[in-house]
PDB file of C-alpha atoms and ligand atoms in Angstrom:
ATOM      1  CA  MET A   1      89.513 111.053 108.656  1.00  0.00           C
ATOM      2  CA  ALA A   2      92.533 113.811 108.565  1.00  0.00           C
ATOM      3  CA  TYR A   3      96.017 112.095 109.334  1.00  0.00           C
ATOM      4  CA  GLU A   4      97.586 113.180 112.356  1.00  0.00           C
ATOM      5  CA  LEU A   5     101.053 111.695 113.010  1.00  0.00           C
ATOM      6  CA  LYS A   6     100.011 111.532 116.764  1.00  0.00           C
ATOM      7  CA  GLN A   7      97.865 108.121 115.516  1.00  0.00           C
ATOM      8  CA  VAL A   8     101.033 107.410 113.234  1.00  0.00           C
ATOM      9  CA  VAL A   9     103.221 104.139 114.338  1.00  0.00           C
ATOM     10  CA  PRO A  10     106.083 104.612 112.332  1.00  0.00           C
ATOM     11  CA  TRP A  11     107.754 101.598 111.495  1.00  0.00           C
ATOM     12  CA  GLY A  12     110.048 101.323 108.425  1.00  0.00           C
ATOM     13  CA  ARG A  13     111.266  97.928 106.289  1.00  0.00           C
ATOM     14  CA  THR A  14     115.601  97.612 104.244  1.00  0.00           C
ATOM     15  CA  LEU A  15     116.371  98.222 100.865  1.00  0.00           C
ATOM     16  CA  ALA A  16     117.162  94.132 101.676  1.00  0.00           C
ATOM     17  CA  GLU A  17     113.576  93.380 102.150  1.00  0.00           C
ATOM     18  CA  TYR A  18     111.849  94.502  99.858  1.00  0.00           C
ATOM     19  CA  THR A  19     114.300  93.147  97.933  1.00  0.00           C
ATOM     20  CA  LYS A  20     112.718  90.151  98.710  1.00  0.00           C
ATOM     21  CA  MET A  21     109.269  91.161  99.558  1.00  0.00           C
ATOM     22  CA  PHE A  22     108.558  92.092  95.665  1.00  0.00           C
ATOM     23  CA  SER A  23     110.755  89.975  94.292  1.00  0.00           C
ATOM     24  CA  LEU A  24     112.905  92.647  92.146  1.00  0.00           C
ATOM     25  CA  SER A  25     115.394  91.735  89.974  1.00  0.00           C
ATOM     26  CA  ASP A  26     118.339  93.650  89.357  1.00  0.00           C
ATOM     27  CA  LYS A  27     116.921  94.355  85.918  1.00  0.00           C
ATOM     28  CA  ASP A  28     113.346  95.721  88.277  1.00  0.00           C
ATOM     29  CA  LEU A  29     115.929  98.215  90.378  1.00  0.00           C
ATOM     30  CA  ASP A  30     117.150  99.637  87.503  1.00  0.00           C
ATOM     31  CA  LEU A  31     112.868 100.772  86.613  1.00  0.00           C
ATOM     32  CA  LYS A  32     111.553 103.790  87.835  1.00  0.00           C
ATOM     33  CA  ILE A  33     109.684 102.970  90.510  1.00  0.00           C
ATOM     34  CA  LEU A  34     107.336 104.694  92.897  1.00  0.00           C
ATOM     35  CA  GLY A  35     106.931 103.610  96.604  1.00  0.00           C
ATOM     36  CA  VAL A  36     103.423 103.601  97.971  1.00  0.00           C
ATOM     37  CA  GLY A  37     103.358 104.679 101.304  1.00  0.00           C
ATOM     38  CA  ASP A  38     107.590 104.134 102.198  1.00  0.00           C
ATOM     39  CA  GLY A  39     106.613 105.741 105.136  1.00  0.00           C
ATOM     40  CA  PRO A  40     110.510 105.441 107.069  1.00  0.00           C
ATOM     41  CA  ALA A  41     111.474 103.021 104.685  1.00  0.00           C
ATOM     42  CA  SER A  42     115.152 102.809 104.417  1.00  0.00           C
ATOM     43  CA  PHE A  43     114.693 101.648 100.095  1.00  0.00           C
ATOM     44  CA  ASN A  44     114.304 104.999  98.949  1.00  0.00           C
ATOM     45  CA  ALA A  45     117.458 106.339 100.619  1.00  0.00           C
ATOM     46  CA  GLU A  46     119.302 102.846  99.970  1.00  0.00           C
ATOM     47  CA  MET A  47     118.788 102.972  96.469  1.00  0.00           C
ATOM     48  CA  ASN A  48     119.862 106.626  95.981  1.00  0.00           C
ATOM     49  CA  THR A  49     122.751 105.181  97.952  1.00  0.00           C
ATOM     50  CA  ASN A  50     123.117 102.916  95.373  1.00  0.00           C
ATOM     51  CA  GLY A  51     122.565 105.082  92.308  1.00  0.00           C
ATOM     52  CA  LYS A  52     118.815 104.551  91.779  1.00  0.00           C
ATOM     53  CA  LYS A  53     115.689 106.403  92.115  1.00  0.00           C
ATOM     54  CA  VAL A  54     113.090 106.189  94.192  1.00  0.00           C
ATOM     55  CA  ILE A  55     110.566 108.959  94.338  1.00  0.00           C
ATOM     56  CA  SER A  56     107.478 107.542  98.145  1.00  0.00           C
ATOM     57  CA  ILE A  57     104.875 109.347  98.164  1.00  0.00           C
ATOM     58  CA  ASP A  58     103.569 109.033 101.962  1.00  0.00           C
ATOM     59  CA  PRO A  59     101.291 112.089 103.952  1.00  0.00           C
ATOM     60  CA  LEU A  60     104.244 111.854 106.664  1.00  0.00           C
ATOM     61  CA  TYR A  61     106.187 114.050 104.302  1.00  0.00           C
ATOM     62  CA  GLN A  62     104.271 116.881 105.549  1.00  0.00           C
ATOM     63  CA  PHE A  63     106.456 116.771 108.929  1.00  0.00           C
ATOM     64  CA  THR A  64     109.474 117.415 109.837  1.00  0.00           C
ATOM     65  CA  LYS A  65     112.545 114.966 110.536  1.00  0.00           C
ATOM     66  CA  ASP A  66     112.016 116.431 113.977  1.00  0.00           C
ATOM     67  CA  GLN A  67     108.876 115.496 114.179  1.00  0.00           C
ATOM     68  CA  ILE A  68     108.716 112.213 112.933  1.00  0.00           C
ATOM     69  CA  GLN A  69     112.297 111.398 114.889  1.00  0.00           C
ATOM     70  CA  GLU A  70     110.489 111.825 117.940  1.00  0.00           C
ATOM     71  CA  ARG A  71     107.242 110.142 117.250  1.00  0.00           C
ATOM     72  CA  ILE A  72     109.210 107.039 116.288  1.00  0.00           C
ATOM     73  CA  SER A  73     110.894 107.410 120.165  1.00  0.00           C
ATOM     74  CA  GLN A  74     107.369 107.787 121.639  1.00  0.00           C
ATOM     75  CA  THR A  75     106.091 104.529 119.846  1.00  0.00           C
ATOM     76  CA  LYS A  76     109.624 102.003 119.711  1.00  0.00           C
ATOM     77  CA  ASP A  77     108.149 100.989 123.106  1.00  0.00           C
ATOM     78  CA  ILE A  78     104.823 100.058 122.226  1.00  0.00           C
ATOM     79  CA  VAL A  79     105.364  98.260 119.081  1.00  0.00           C
ATOM     80  CA  LEU A  80     108.142  96.360 121.220  1.00  0.00           C
ATOM     81  CA  GLU A  81     104.798  95.272 123.449  1.00  0.00           C
ATOM     82  CA  GLN A  82     102.251  94.381 120.585  1.00  0.00           C
ATOM     83  CA  THR A  83     104.420  92.546 118.897  1.00  0.00           C
ATOM     84  CA  GLN A  84     105.749  91.002 121.773  1.00  0.00           C
ATOM     85  CA  ASN A  85     102.133  90.039 122.548  1.00  0.00           C
ATOM     86  CA  ASN A  86     101.597  88.806 119.227  1.00  0.00           C
ATOM     87  CA  ALA A  87     104.962  87.040 118.699  1.00  0.00           C
ATOM     88  CA  ALA A  88     102.876  83.673 117.691  1.00  0.00           C
ATOM     89  CA  ASN A  89     101.728  85.586 114.647  1.00  0.00           C
ATOM     90  CA  PHE A  90     104.783  85.823 113.433  1.00  0.00           C
ATOM     91  CA  ILE A  91     108.432  83.544 111.936  1.00  0.00           C
ATOM     92  CA  TRP A  92     111.104  84.456 114.049  1.00  0.00           C
ATOM     93  CA  LYS A  93     113.516  83.147 111.932  1.00  0.00           C
ATOM     94  CA  GLU A  94     115.209  86.270 109.926  1.00  0.00           C
ATOM     95  CA  PHE A  95     114.198  88.115 113.321  1.00  0.00           C
ATOM     96  CA  THR A  96     114.819  86.000 115.640  1.00  0.00           C
ATOM     97  CA  ASN A  97     113.025  87.678 118.167  1.00  0.00           C
ATOM     98  CA  PRO A  98     111.101  90.649 118.693  1.00  0.00           C
ATOM     99  CA  THR A  99     113.604  93.390 120.583  1.00  0.00           C
ATOM    100  CA  ALA A 100     115.840  92.350 117.816  1.00  0.00           C
ATOM    101  CA  LEU A 101     113.105  93.388 114.926  1.00  0.00           C
ATOM    102  CA  VAL A 102     113.031  96.566 116.855  1.00  0.00           C
ATOM    103  CA  THR A 103     116.413  96.909 116.802  1.00  0.00           C
ATOM    104  CA  ALA A 104     116.408  96.588 113.038  1.00  0.00           C
ATOM    105  CA  ARG A 105     112.919  98.601 112.232  1.00  0.00           C
ATOM    106  CA  LEU A 106     114.557 101.648 113.728  1.00  0.00           C
ATOM    107  CA  ALA A 107     118.288 101.128 112.475  1.00  0.00           C
ATOM    108  CA  ALA A 108     115.987 101.322 108.946  1.00  0.00           C
ATOM    109  CA  MET A 109     114.132 104.463 110.284  1.00  0.00           C
ATOM    110  CA  ASN A 110     117.840 106.070 111.633  1.00  0.00           C
ATOM    111  CA  ARG A 111     119.165 105.180 107.388  1.00  0.00           C
ATOM    112  CA  PHE A 112     115.735 107.198 106.570  1.00  0.00           C
ATOM    113  CA  LEU A 113     116.340 109.755 108.661  1.00  0.00           C
ATOM    114  CA  GLU A 114     119.645 110.921 107.657  1.00  0.00           C
ATOM    115  CA  ASP A 115     118.447 110.770 103.860  1.00  0.00           C
ATOM    116  CA  TYR A 116     114.939 112.131 104.870  1.00  0.00           C
ATOM    117  CA  GLU A 117     115.711 116.478 104.294  1.00  0.00           C
ATOM    118  CA  GLN A 118     118.406 116.072 100.637  1.00  0.00           C
ATOM    119  CA  GLY A 119     115.286 113.654  99.964  1.00  0.00           C
ATOM    120  CA  ILE A 120     112.560 116.482 100.523  1.00  0.00           C
ATOM    121  CA  ARG A 121     114.766 118.304  98.704  1.00  0.00           C
ATOM    122  CA  GLU A 122     115.600 116.481  95.836  1.00  0.00           C
ATOM    123  CA  GLN A 123     111.938 115.667  95.364  1.00  0.00           C
ATOM    124  CA  ARG A 124     112.287 111.827  95.972  1.00  0.00           C
ATOM    125  CA  TYR A 125     109.646 112.408  99.160  1.00  0.00           C
ATOM    126  CA  ILE A 126     106.467 113.652  98.375  1.00  0.00           C
ATOM    127  CA  ASN A 127     103.715 114.452 100.868  1.00  0.00           C
ATOM    128  CA  HIS A 128     100.547 112.401  99.147  1.00  0.00           C
ATOM    129  CA  GLU A 129      97.671 110.669 100.437  1.00  0.00           C
ATOM    130  CA  LEU A 130      96.090 108.546  98.602  1.00  0.00           C
ATOM    131  CA  PRO A 131      93.965 107.798  96.532  1.00  0.00           C
ATOM    132  CA  LYS A 132      93.924 111.903  96.037  1.00  0.00           C
ATOM    133  CA  LYS A 133      94.688 112.427  92.343  1.00  0.00           C
ATOM    134  CA  THR A 134      98.848 113.229  92.100  1.00  0.00           C
ATOM    135  CA  ASN A 135     100.512 114.491  90.003  1.00  0.00           C
ATOM    136  CA  PHE A 136     102.591 112.412  88.089  1.00  0.00           C
ATOM    137  CA  ALA A 137     102.014 112.454  84.585  1.00  0.00           C
ATOM    138  CA  ASP A 138      99.919 109.164  82.454  1.00  0.00           C
ATOM    139  CA  LYS A 139     102.637 106.106  83.031  1.00  0.00           C
ATOM    140  CA  GLN A 140     105.332 108.390  84.530  1.00  0.00           C
ATOM    141  CA  PHE A 141     106.575 105.136  85.915  1.00  0.00           C
ATOM    142  CA  ASP A 142     107.564 102.019  85.425  1.00  0.00           C
ATOM    143  CA  LEU A 143     106.796 100.316  88.936  1.00  0.00           C
ATOM    144  CA  ALA A 144     105.062 101.414  92.071  1.00  0.00           C
ATOM    145  CA  LEU A 145     105.472  99.150  94.877  1.00  0.00           C
ATOM    146  CA  CYS A 146     103.315  98.603  97.996  1.00  0.00           C
ATOM    147  CA  SER A 147     104.709  97.409 100.674  1.00  0.00           C
ATOM    148  CA  HIS A 148     102.337  96.609 104.643  1.00  0.00           C
ATOM    149  CA  PHE A 149      99.977  99.053 103.202  1.00  0.00           C
ATOM    150  CA  LEU A 150      96.629  98.282 100.690  1.00  0.00           C
ATOM    151  CA  LEU A 151      95.426  94.976 101.412  1.00  0.00           C
ATOM    152  CA  LEU A 152      96.944  95.058 105.134  1.00  0.00           C
ATOM    153  CA  TYR A 153      94.899  97.738 106.592  1.00  0.00           C
ATOM    154  CA  SER A 154      91.323  96.061 104.721  1.00  0.00           C
ATOM    155  CA  GLN A 155      89.788  98.284 106.897  1.00  0.00           C
ATOM    156  CA  LEU A 156      90.407 101.423 104.958  1.00  0.00           C
ATOM    157  CA  GLY A 157      87.834  99.573 102.370  1.00  0.00           C
ATOM    158  CA  GLU A 158      86.996  98.947  99.153  1.00  0.00           C
ATOM    159  CA  THR A 159      85.963 102.440  98.027  1.00  0.00           C
ATOM    160  CA  PHE A 160      89.505 103.532  99.233  1.00  0.00           C
ATOM    161  CA  HIS A 161      91.112 100.635  97.451  1.00  0.00           C
ATOM    162  CA  LEU A 162      90.183 100.506  94.180  1.00  0.00           C
ATOM    163  CA  GLU A 163      90.429 104.610  93.922  1.00  0.00           C
ATOM    164  CA  THR A 164      93.651 103.821  94.973  1.00  0.00           C
ATOM    165  CA  ILE A 165      94.525 101.394  92.964  1.00  0.00           C
ATOM    166  CA  THR A 166      93.486 102.791  89.827  1.00  0.00           C
ATOM    167  CA  GLU A 167      95.577 106.161  90.362  1.00  0.00           C
ATOM    168  CA  ILE A 168      98.674 104.354  90.856  1.00  0.00           C
ATOM    169  CA  LEU A 169      97.991 102.225  87.535  1.00  0.00           C
ATOM    170  CA  ARG A 170      97.101 105.547  85.860  1.00  0.00           C
ATOM    171  CA  ILE A 171     100.768 106.107  87.039  1.00  0.00           C
ATOM    172  CA  SER A 172     102.199 103.336  87.400  1.00  0.00           C
ATOM    173  CA  ASN A 173     102.136 100.261  84.329  1.00  0.00           C
ATOM    174  CA  GLU A 174     103.070  97.494  87.163  1.00  0.00           C
ATOM    175  CA  LEU A 175     101.498  97.649  90.956  1.00  0.00           C
ATOM    176  CA  ARG A 176     103.044  95.134  93.292  1.00  0.00           C
ATOM    177  CA  ILE A 177     101.358  94.964  96.674  1.00  0.00           C
ATOM    178  CA  PHE A 178     102.564  92.948  99.917  1.00  0.00           C
ATOM    179  CA  PRO A 179     101.589  91.516 101.718  1.00  0.00           C
ATOM    180  CA  ILE A 180      98.080  89.487 100.589  1.00  0.00           C
ATOM    181  CA  ILE A 181      96.789  89.588 104.097  1.00  0.00           C
ATOM    182  CA  ASP A 182      95.738  91.285 106.996  1.00  0.00           C
ATOM    183  CA  LEU A 183      96.741  91.999 110.072  1.00  0.00           C
ATOM    184  CA  ASN A 184      95.307  88.855 111.233  1.00  0.00           C
ATOM    185  CA  THR A 185      97.517  87.153 109.440  1.00  0.00           C
ATOM    186  CA  GLN A 186      94.197  86.354 107.313  1.00  0.00           C
ATOM    187  CA  LYS A 187      93.929  86.636 103.633  1.00  0.00           C
ATOM    188  CA  THR A 188      92.512  89.915 103.123  1.00  0.00           C
ATOM    189  CA  PRO A 189      89.086  90.087 102.917  1.00  0.00           C
ATOM    190  CA  LEU A 190      88.983  92.626 100.495  1.00  0.00           C
ATOM    191  CA  LEU A 191      91.419  90.895  97.761  1.00  0.00           C
ATOM    192  CA  ASN A 192      88.537  88.921  95.809  1.00  0.00           C
ATOM    193  CA  SER A 193      87.038  92.029  95.043  1.00  0.00           C
ATOM    194  CA  VAL A 194      90.086  93.826  93.911  1.00  0.00           C
ATOM    195  CA  ILE A 195      91.243  91.251  91.701  1.00  0.00           C
ATOM    196  CA  ALA A 196      87.653  90.789  90.024  1.00  0.00           C
ATOM    197  CA  HIS A 197      87.281  94.324  89.643  1.00  0.00           C
ATOM    198  CA  PHE A 198      90.818  95.039  87.701  1.00  0.00           C
ATOM    199  CA  GLU A 199      91.258  92.266  86.024  1.00  0.00           C
ATOM    200  CA  LYS A 200      89.104  93.238  83.485  1.00  0.00           C
ATOM    201  CA  ASN A 201      91.560  96.051  81.875  1.00  0.00           C
ATOM    202  CA  PHE A 202      95.095  94.287  83.884  1.00  0.00           C
ATOM    203  CA  THR A 203      96.553  91.581  84.126  1.00  0.00           C
ATOM    204  CA  VAL A 204      96.639  89.963  87.899  1.00  0.00           C
ATOM    205  CA  LYS A 205      98.491  87.608  89.087  1.00  0.00           C
ATOM    206  CA  ILE A 206      99.253  85.978  93.069  1.00  0.00           C
ATOM    207  CA  VAL A 207     103.298  85.579  92.947  1.00  0.00           C
ATOM    208  CA  THR A 208     104.800  83.700  95.917  1.00  0.00           C
ATOM    209  CA  VAL A 209     107.804  85.388  97.751  1.00  0.00           C
ATOM    210  CA  GLU A 210     110.796  83.987 100.028  1.00  0.00           C
ATOM    211  CA  TYR A 211     110.213  86.880 102.302  1.00  0.00           C
ATOM    212  CA  GLU A 212     107.482  85.542 105.030  1.00  0.00           C
ATOM    213  CA  PHE A 213     107.752  87.456 108.904  1.00  0.00           C
ATOM    214  CA  GLN A 214     103.436  87.316 108.817  1.00  0.00           C
ATOM    215  CA  LYS A 215     102.715  83.868 109.179  1.00  0.00           C
ATOM    216  CA  GLY A 216     101.600  82.709 105.938  1.00  0.00           C
ATOM    217  CA  GLY A 217     102.520  86.317 104.539  1.00  0.00           C
ATOM    218  CA  ASN A 218     105.014  84.820 101.516  1.00  0.00           C
ATOM    219  CA  GLU A 219     102.769  86.612  98.459  1.00  0.00           C
ATOM    220  CA  MET A 220     102.414  89.324  96.452  1.00  0.00           C
ATOM    221  CA  LEU A 221     100.419  90.491  94.303  1.00  0.00           C
ATOM    222  CA  VAL A 222     100.594  92.120  91.334  1.00  0.00           C
ATOM    223  CA  ILE A 223      98.828  93.622  88.609  1.00  0.00           C
ATOM    224  CA  SER A 224     100.230  95.620  85.441  1.00  0.00           C
ATOM    225  CA  THR A 225      99.039  96.287  81.638  1.00  0.00           C
ATOM    226  CA  ASN A 226      98.056  94.509  79.729  1.00  0.00           C
ATOM    227  CA  LYS A 227     101.178  94.651  76.729  1.00  0.00           C
TER     228      LYS A 227
HETATM  229  C1  SAM B   1     103.427 100.236 108.158  1.00  0.00           C
HETATM  230  S1  SAM B   1     103.771 101.918 107.277  1.00  0.00           S
HETATM  231  C2  SAM B   1     104.679 100.902 105.516  1.00  0.00           C
HETATM  232  C3  SAM B   1     106.300 101.683 105.726  1.00  0.00           C
HETATM  233  C4  SAM B   1     106.939 100.958 104.549  1.00  0.00           C
HETATM  234  N1  SAM B   1     106.320 100.670 103.539  1.00  0.00           N
HETATM  235  C5  SAM B   1     107.845  99.940 105.386  1.00  0.00           C
HETATM  236  O1  SAM B   1     106.615  98.777 104.717  1.00  0.00           O
HETATM  237  O2  SAM B   1     108.180  99.726 105.288  1.00  0.00           O
HETATM  238  C6  SAM B   1     102.295 102.334 106.284  1.00  0.00           C
HETATM  239  C7  SAM B   1     102.742 103.502 105.314  1.00  0.00           C
HETATM  240  O3  SAM B   1     101.354 103.770 105.023  1.00  0.00           O
HETATM  241  C8  SAM B   1     100.993 105.492 105.024  1.00  0.00           C
HETATM  242  N2  SAM B   1      99.730 105.876 104.588  1.00  0.00           N
HETATM  243  C9  SAM B   1      98.662 105.910 105.259  1.00  0.00           C
HETATM  244  N3  SAM B   1      97.519 106.164 104.620  1.00  0.00           N
HETATM  245  C10 SAM B   1      98.438 106.713 103.436  1.00  0.00           C
HETATM  246  C11 SAM B   1      97.774 107.774 102.487  1.00  0.00           C
HETATM  247  N4  SAM B   1      96.427 107.488 102.450  1.00  0.00           N
HETATM  248  N5  SAM B   1      98.497 107.660 101.637  1.00  0.00           N
HETATM  249  C12 SAM B   1      99.418 107.054 101.205  1.00  0.00           C
HETATM  250  N6  SAM B   1     100.177 106.895 102.141  1.00  0.00           N
HETATM  251  C13 SAM B   1      99.274 106.267 103.146  1.00  0.00           C
HETATM  252  C14 SAM B   1     101.688 105.294 106.453  1.00  0.00           C
HETATM  253  O4  SAM B   1     101.592 107.484 106.625  1.00  0.00           O
HETATM  254  C15 SAM B   1     103.008 104.694 106.665  1.00  0.00           C
HETATM  255  O5  SAM B   1     104.270 105.231 106.186  1.00  0.00           O
END
């Protein structure tokens, strides 16, 4: 199915959230990092301000700043309503209520938008739709991070996941995926088949992390090249 802006609901997280979701140490932050499906997260922008380099890939980056901004304005009230309707699926600690959550997400997305055009020029934001092969060299990155895309959207299917993860592991030594539950806060049905497929040639681990917003969503999947 073609990637269309009218079907996108932009939703972006921060560097602080990425740090917790992926248990990023100071050493990790200095690695060559690929952000997979970073969308309108402020992770790349904040890392760049801190003098660190992240390359983010996402088909969202085929659109202009104005188009993404417009789509954020169109969808923010829908997202607030959906979050209110599903409030029982989340732990309201860091974000005390749905309005506070949407305010934080809009701030992160504004941070992204401020950086977007410069980031495009600097090739930190690259328009790319997985599982299509990327132009990156084998093992160009030390670490790939995938927040709220793979495994969360289990409806993308097994073939999509296996092909996408295979391409990411071609270009990166390690991939961390968070969370490993789906939108209904159930363990992703695909998890076992993904683990079984990749543990033949890679080291695969489930690691508990400090971040938990979706109930039960405090684990990441780590797939790394055998040393
Ligand atoms: C829920 S958002 C998560 C954004 C960001 N990672 C975060 O956690 O704040 C999911 C992202 O996956 C991206 N995405 C969807 N299909 C994709 C594909 N085939 N290849 C790469 N990214 C994709 C979307 O455009 C969107 O930006």
